[in-house]
Amino acid sequence: MNYPLVRVRGEQRACYGSDLSAYKHTDMKEEMRAEAVEVIVSSVEKFQNKYDLAAKVVKETMDKKFAPNWHCIIGQGFGFEVMCERNSLLYMFLNGNLAILLFKF
């Protein structure tokens, strides 16, 4: 399969504010983004500081709902450079300093 890809580079810079979540960058369509955020928030709340388990649930859920190959990174203090399919990237923060990177490749 030949998918249009985009390259994204970033580093964690905390977003503080009154909102539970803050988007740093996304090119997802609204419906997909809403479902992704719902899964992310519920997984992070369920697994609390076990970010590897939360990321696994997010990845598996997105694979089922929107076809494979999703990748999810949840944590603090990381930088990244990824290539991903168009309309599949979400980079956001929860509670100010917990970064979530979700993308399909």
Tab-separated table of C-alpha atoms in Angstrom:
chain	number	residue	atom	x	y	z
A	1	MET	CA	0.000	0.000	0.000
A	2	ASN	CA	1.190	3.462	-0.813
A	3	TYR	CA	-0.020	5.997	1.751
A	4	PRO	CA	0.760	9.700	1.736
A	5	LEU	CA	3.089	10.279	4.665
A	6	VAL	CA	3.962	13.325	6.718
A	7	ARG	CA	7.014	13.877	8.909
A	8	VAL	CA	6.528	15.455	12.308
A	9	ARG	CA	9.115	16.500	14.863
A	10	GLY	CA	8.440	17.666	18.379
A	11	GLU	CA	9.486	17.756	21.950
A	12	GLN	CA	7.543	17.898	25.122
A	13	ARG	CA	6.721	21.325	26.419
A	14	ALA	CA	4.086	21.212	29.095
A	15	CYS	CA	0.810	23.014	28.509
A	16	TYR	CA	-0.684	24.413	31.653
A	17	GLY	CA	-4.187	25.715	31.863
A	18	SER	CA	-7.631	24.991	33.170
A	19	ASP	CA	-8.481	22.420	30.491
A	20	LEU	CA	-8.111	18.708	31.100
A	21	SER	CA	-6.494	18.317	27.681
A	22	ALA	CA	-4.634	20.572	25.280
A	23	TYR	CA	-3.868	19.767	21.645
A	24	LYS	CA	-0.367	20.610	20.491
A	25	HIS	CA	-0.826	19.271	16.973
A	26	THR	CA	-3.407	17.181	15.169
A	27	ASP	CA	-4.495	16.547	11.620
A	28	MET	CA	-7.187	13.988	12.531
A	29	LYS	CA	-10.726	14.520	11.421
A	30	GLU	CA	-13.073	15.562	14.239
A	31	GLU	CA	-14.856	12.204	14.616
A	32	MET	CA	-11.622	10.211	14.834
A	33	ARG	CA	-10.059	12.743	17.202
A	34	ALA	CA	-13.076	12.633	19.534
A	35	GLU	CA	-12.933	8.830	19.717
A	36	ALA	CA	-9.159	8.844	20.223
A	37	VAL	CA	-9.348	11.385	23.057
A	38	GLU	CA	-12.127	9.414	24.739
A	39	VAL	CA	-10.033	6.217	24.638
A	40	ILE	CA	-6.889	8.053	25.795
A	41	VAL	CA	-8.559	9.744	28.762
A	42	SER	CA	-10.317	6.578	29.931
A	43	SER	CA	-7.127	4.484	29.588
A	44	VAL	CA	-4.957	6.989	31.456
A	45	GLU	CA	-7.551	7.237	34.242
A	46	LYS	CA	-7.884	3.443	34.459
A	47	PHE	CA	-4.161	2.656	34.555
A	48	GLN	CA	-3.036	5.870	36.325
A	49	ASN	CA	0.807	5.862	36.291
A	50	LYS	CA	1.129	2.673	34.218
A	51	TYR	CA	1.510	4.516	30.924
A	52	ASP	CA	2.722	1.458	29.009
A	53	LEU	CA	-0.557	-0.356	29.728
A	54	ALA	CA	-2.624	2.703	28.853
A	55	ALA	CA	-0.732	3.120	25.560
A	56	LYS	CA	-1.290	-0.552	24.715
A	57	VAL	CA	-5.057	-0.216	25.229
A	58	VAL	CA	-5.161	2.943	23.089
A	59	LYS	CA	-3.173	1.256	20.300
A	60	GLU	CA	-5.316	-1.899	20.315
A	61	THR	CA	-8.567	0.082	20.378
A	62	MET	CA	-7.485	2.314	17.490
A	63	ASP	CA	-6.332	-0.751	15.509
A	64	LYS	CA	-9.814	-2.275	15.892
A	65	LYS	CA	-11.769	0.895	15.130
A	66	PHE	CA	-9.618	2.413	12.370
A	67	ALA	CA	-7.528	-0.507	10.990
A	68	PRO	CA	-3.941	-1.315	12.023
A	69	ASN	CA	-0.954	0.012	12.478
A	70	TRP	CA	-1.413	2.589	15.223
A	71	HIS	CA	1.328	3.619	17.636
A	72	CYS	CA	0.830	5.344	20.987
A	73	ILE	CA	3.395	6.889	23.317
A	74	ILE	CA	2.333	8.211	26.704
A	75	GLY	CA	4.754	9.789	29.134
A	76	GLN	CA	6.717	12.794	30.277
A	77	GLY	CA	9.962	14.257	28.981
A	78	PHE	CA	10.318	12.827	25.497
A	79	GLY	CA	11.051	14.208	22.041
A	80	PHE	CA	10.155	12.624	18.735
A	81	GLU	CA	10.410	12.638	14.980
A	82	VAL	CA	7.950	10.360	13.206
A	83	MET	CA	6.565	9.703	9.771
A	84	CYS	CA	2.872	8.923	9.697
A	85	GLU	CA	-0.133	8.666	7.434
A	86	ARG	CA	-1.999	11.885	6.781
A	87	ASN	CA	-4.999	12.538	9.010
A	88	SER	CA	-3.744	10.151	11.681
A	89	LEU	CA	-1.663	12.288	14.048
A	90	LEU	CA	-2.620	13.468	17.511
A	91	TYR	CA	-0.124	15.081	19.892
A	92	MET	CA	-1.723	16.321	23.075
A	93	PHE	CA	-1.288	16.822	26.807
A	94	LEU	CA	-3.439	15.735	29.724
A	95	ASN	CA	-3.394	17.563	33.047
A	96	GLY	CA	-0.623	19.888	31.887
A	97	ASN	CA	2.402	17.614	31.707
A	98	LEU	CA	1.399	14.148	30.466
A	99	ALA	CA	2.163	13.965	26.749
A	100	ILE	CA	0.381	11.616	24.355
A	101	LEU	CA	1.536	10.939	20.818
A	102	LEU	CA	-0.806	8.833	18.682
A	103	PHE	CA	-0.212	8.134	14.996
A	104	LYS	CA	-0.675	5.559	12.264
A	105	PHE	CA	2.136	4.275	10.053
